[in-house]
Structures are given as C-alpha cells and as structure tokens.
PDB file of C-alpha atoms in Angstrom:
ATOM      1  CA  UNK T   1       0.000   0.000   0.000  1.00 67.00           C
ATOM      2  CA  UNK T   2       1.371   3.586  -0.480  1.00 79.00           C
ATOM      3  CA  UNK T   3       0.363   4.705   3.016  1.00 77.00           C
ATOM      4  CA  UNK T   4       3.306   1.546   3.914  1.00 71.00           C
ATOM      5  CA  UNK T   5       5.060   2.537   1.387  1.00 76.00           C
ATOM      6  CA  UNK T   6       5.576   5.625   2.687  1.00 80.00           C
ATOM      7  CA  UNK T   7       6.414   4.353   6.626  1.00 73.00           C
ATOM      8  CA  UNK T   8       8.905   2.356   4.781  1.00 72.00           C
ATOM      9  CA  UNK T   9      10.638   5.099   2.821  1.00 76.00           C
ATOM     10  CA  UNK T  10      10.929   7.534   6.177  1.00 75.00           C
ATOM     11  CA  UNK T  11      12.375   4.617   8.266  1.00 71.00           C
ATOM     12  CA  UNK T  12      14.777   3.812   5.335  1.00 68.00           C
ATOM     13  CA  UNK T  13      16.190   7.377   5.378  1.00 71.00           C
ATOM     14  CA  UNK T  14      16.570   8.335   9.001  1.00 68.00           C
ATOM     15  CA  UNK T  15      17.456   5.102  10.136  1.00 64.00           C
ATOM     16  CA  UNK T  16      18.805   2.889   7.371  1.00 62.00           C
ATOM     17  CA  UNK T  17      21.894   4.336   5.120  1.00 59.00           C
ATOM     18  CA  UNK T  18      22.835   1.592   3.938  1.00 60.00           C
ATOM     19  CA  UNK T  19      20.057   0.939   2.112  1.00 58.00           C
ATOM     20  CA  UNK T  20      18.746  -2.481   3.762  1.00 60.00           C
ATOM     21  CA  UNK T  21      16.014  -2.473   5.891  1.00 59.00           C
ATOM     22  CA  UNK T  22      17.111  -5.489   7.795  1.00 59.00           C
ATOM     23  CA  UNK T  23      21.028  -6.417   7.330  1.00 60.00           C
ATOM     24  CA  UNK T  24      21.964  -9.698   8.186  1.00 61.00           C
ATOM     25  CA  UNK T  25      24.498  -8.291  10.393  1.00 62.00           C
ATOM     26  CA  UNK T  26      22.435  -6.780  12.765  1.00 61.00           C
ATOM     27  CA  UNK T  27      19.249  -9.172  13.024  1.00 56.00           C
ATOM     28  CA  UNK T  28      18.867 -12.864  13.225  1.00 60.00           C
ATOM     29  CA  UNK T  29      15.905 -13.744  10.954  1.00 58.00           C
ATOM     30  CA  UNK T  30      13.545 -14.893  14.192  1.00 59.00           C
ATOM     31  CA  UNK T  31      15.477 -12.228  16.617  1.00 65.00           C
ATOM     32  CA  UNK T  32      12.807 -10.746  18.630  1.00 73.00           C
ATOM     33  CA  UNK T  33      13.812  -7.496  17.404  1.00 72.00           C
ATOM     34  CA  UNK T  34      13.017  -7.904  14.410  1.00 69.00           C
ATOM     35  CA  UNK T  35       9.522  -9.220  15.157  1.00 73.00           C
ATOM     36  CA  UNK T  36       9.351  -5.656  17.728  1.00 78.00           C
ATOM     37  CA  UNK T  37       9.735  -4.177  14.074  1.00 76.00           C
ATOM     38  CA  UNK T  38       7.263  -5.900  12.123  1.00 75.00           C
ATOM     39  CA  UNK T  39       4.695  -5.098  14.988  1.00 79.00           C
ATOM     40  CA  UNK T  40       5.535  -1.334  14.984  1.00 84.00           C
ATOM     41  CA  UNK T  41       5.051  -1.147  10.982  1.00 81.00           C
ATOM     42  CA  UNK T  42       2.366  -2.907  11.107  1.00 80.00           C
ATOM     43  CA  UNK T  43       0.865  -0.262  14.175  1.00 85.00           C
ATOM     44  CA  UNK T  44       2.328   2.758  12.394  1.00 85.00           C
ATOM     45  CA  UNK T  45       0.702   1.705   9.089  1.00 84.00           C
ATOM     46  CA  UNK T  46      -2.737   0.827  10.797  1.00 86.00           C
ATOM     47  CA  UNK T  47      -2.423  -2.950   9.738  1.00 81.00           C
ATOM     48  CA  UNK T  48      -4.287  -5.750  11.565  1.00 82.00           C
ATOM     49  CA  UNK T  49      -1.644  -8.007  13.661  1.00 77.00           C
ATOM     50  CA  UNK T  50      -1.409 -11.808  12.762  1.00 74.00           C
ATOM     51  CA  UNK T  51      -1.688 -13.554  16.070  1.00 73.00           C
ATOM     52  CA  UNK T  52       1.340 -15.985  15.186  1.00 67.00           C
ATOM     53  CA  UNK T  53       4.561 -16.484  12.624  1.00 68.00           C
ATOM     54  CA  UNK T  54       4.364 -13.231  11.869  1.00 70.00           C
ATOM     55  CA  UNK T  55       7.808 -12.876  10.349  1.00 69.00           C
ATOM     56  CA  UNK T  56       6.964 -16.651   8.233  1.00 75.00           C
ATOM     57  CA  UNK T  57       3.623 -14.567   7.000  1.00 76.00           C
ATOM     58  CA  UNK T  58       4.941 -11.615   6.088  1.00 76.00           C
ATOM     59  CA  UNK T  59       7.975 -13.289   4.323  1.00 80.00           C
ATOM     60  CA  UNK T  60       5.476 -15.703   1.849  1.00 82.00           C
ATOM     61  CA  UNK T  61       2.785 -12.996   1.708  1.00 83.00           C
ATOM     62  CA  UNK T  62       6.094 -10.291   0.525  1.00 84.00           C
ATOM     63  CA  UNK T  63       7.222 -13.349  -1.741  1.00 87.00           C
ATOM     64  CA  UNK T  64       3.811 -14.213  -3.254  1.00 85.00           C
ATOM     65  CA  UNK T  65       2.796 -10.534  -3.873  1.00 86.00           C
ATOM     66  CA  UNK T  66       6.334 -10.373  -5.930  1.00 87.00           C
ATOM     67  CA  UNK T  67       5.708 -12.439  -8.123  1.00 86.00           C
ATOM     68  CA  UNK T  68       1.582 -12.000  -8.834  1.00 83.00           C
ATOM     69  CA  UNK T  69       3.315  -8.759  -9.435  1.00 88.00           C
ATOM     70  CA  UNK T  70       5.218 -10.054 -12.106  1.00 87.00           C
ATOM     71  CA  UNK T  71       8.751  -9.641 -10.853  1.00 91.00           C
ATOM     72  CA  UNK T  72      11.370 -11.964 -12.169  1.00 91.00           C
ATOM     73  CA  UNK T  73      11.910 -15.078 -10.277  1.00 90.00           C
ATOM     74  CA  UNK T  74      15.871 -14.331  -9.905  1.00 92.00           C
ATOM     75  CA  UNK T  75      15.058 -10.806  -8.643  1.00 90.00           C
ATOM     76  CA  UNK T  76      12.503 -12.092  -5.977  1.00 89.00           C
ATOM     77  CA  UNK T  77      15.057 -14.574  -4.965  1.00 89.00           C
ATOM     78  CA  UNK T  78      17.550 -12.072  -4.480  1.00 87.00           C
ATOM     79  CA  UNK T  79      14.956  -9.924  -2.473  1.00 85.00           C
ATOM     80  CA  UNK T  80      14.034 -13.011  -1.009  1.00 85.00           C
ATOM     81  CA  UNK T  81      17.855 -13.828   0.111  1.00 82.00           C
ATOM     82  CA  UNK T  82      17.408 -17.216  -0.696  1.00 86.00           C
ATOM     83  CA  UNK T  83      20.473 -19.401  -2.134  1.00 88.00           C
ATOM     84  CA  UNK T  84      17.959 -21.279  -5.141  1.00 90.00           C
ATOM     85  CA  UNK T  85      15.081 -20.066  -7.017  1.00 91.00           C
ATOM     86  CA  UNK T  86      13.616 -23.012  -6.225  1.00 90.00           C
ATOM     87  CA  UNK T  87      12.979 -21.978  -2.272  1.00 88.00           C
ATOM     88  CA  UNK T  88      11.361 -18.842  -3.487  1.00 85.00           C
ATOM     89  CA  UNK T  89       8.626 -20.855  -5.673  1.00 84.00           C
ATOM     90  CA  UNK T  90       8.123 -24.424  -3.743  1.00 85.00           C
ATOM     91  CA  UNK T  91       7.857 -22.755  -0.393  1.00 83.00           C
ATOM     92  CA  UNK T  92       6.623 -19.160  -0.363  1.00 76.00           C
ATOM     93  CA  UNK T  93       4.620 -18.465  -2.954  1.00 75.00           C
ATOM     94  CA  UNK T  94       1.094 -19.498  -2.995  1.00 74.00           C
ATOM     95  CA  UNK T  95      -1.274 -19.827  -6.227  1.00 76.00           C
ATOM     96  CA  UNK T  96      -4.608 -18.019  -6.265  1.00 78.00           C
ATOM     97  CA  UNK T  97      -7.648 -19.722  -7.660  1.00 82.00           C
ATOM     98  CA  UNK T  98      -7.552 -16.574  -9.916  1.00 84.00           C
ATOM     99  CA  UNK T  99      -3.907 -17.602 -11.228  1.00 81.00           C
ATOM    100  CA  UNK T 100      -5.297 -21.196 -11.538  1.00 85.00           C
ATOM    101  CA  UNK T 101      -8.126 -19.525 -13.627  1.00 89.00           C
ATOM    102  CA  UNK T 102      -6.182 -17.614 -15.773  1.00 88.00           C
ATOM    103  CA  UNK T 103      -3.627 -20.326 -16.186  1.00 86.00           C
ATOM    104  CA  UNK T 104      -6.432 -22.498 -17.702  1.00 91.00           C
ATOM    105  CA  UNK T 105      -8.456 -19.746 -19.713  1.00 92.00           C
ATOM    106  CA  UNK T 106      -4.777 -19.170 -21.643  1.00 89.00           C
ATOM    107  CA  UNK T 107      -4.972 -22.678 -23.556  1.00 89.00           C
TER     108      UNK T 107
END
C-alpha cells in the first residue's frame, strides 16, 4: 500500500543508510527485534496483527505478492535472500484460484 510505502521510505532514510532495511548483520531472521519491528510497521501503518509467525507470513505474503506482481523469479530470490530459485517458488509463494483460472483460460 502507499500509506506503507511511505512508513517504509521515512524509516529507510533516518534510520537505514545503507540501504537495507534489515542487514543480516544486525538481526537474526527470528530475533525478537526484528519481530518488535514488524509489529511497529504494522501499528504505524494501521495494519491488523497476525496472532502468530508473523515474520513466516509476512515473508510468503512479501514473496507471493512479488511475483503475482510479475517480478522476475531471480530478482525475488535475491529480495528473497534465498540461495535457489527453487525456495522462493516451492515454499513461499502461494497460487490463487484466480492464477489457476487464468492459467487455464490461456490454452
């Protein structure tokens, strides 16, 4: 959404000049500081909270959206920081019954 969009860009230049939102350095992917994060985007940006795995939701929802968005694979699996396009696609992207739709009304 633009009104997360725009959370995302302020945070990114106050707090974030090197340009990644969450360097590996700095946070463990299931750090509780990073999940204090998610919750205070999600607040800021007026976004319901999931009640568990948020970080594992956000990361196939983020994932998914990428590519019904029609981003390359290798670019969502660098986005992704996964090591094989193949983690990006067998575990966190989801099909919609409206991809399954148009998939089928293509032939």
């Amino acid at each position: 959404s633009d009104k997360l969009w725009a959370l995302y860009s302020e945070v990114m230049e106050k707090d974030r000049p090197d340009g990644r939102f969450f360097p590996p350095d700095r946070f463990e992917q299931n750090s509780g500081e990073l999940a204090a994060i998610f919750k205070f985007v999600l607040a800021r940006a007026g976004l319901p909270m999931p009640k568990k795995s948020l970080h594992h939701r956000l990361r196939h929802s983020y994932c998914t959206n990428l590519i019904r968005a029609g981003v390359d694979l290798k670019t969502v699996t660098r986005l992704m920081r996964h090591s094989d396009v193949r983690i990006s696609l067998n575990v966190y992207t989801h099909i919609s019954d409206e991809a399954m739709r148009d998939g089928v009304n293509r032939i």
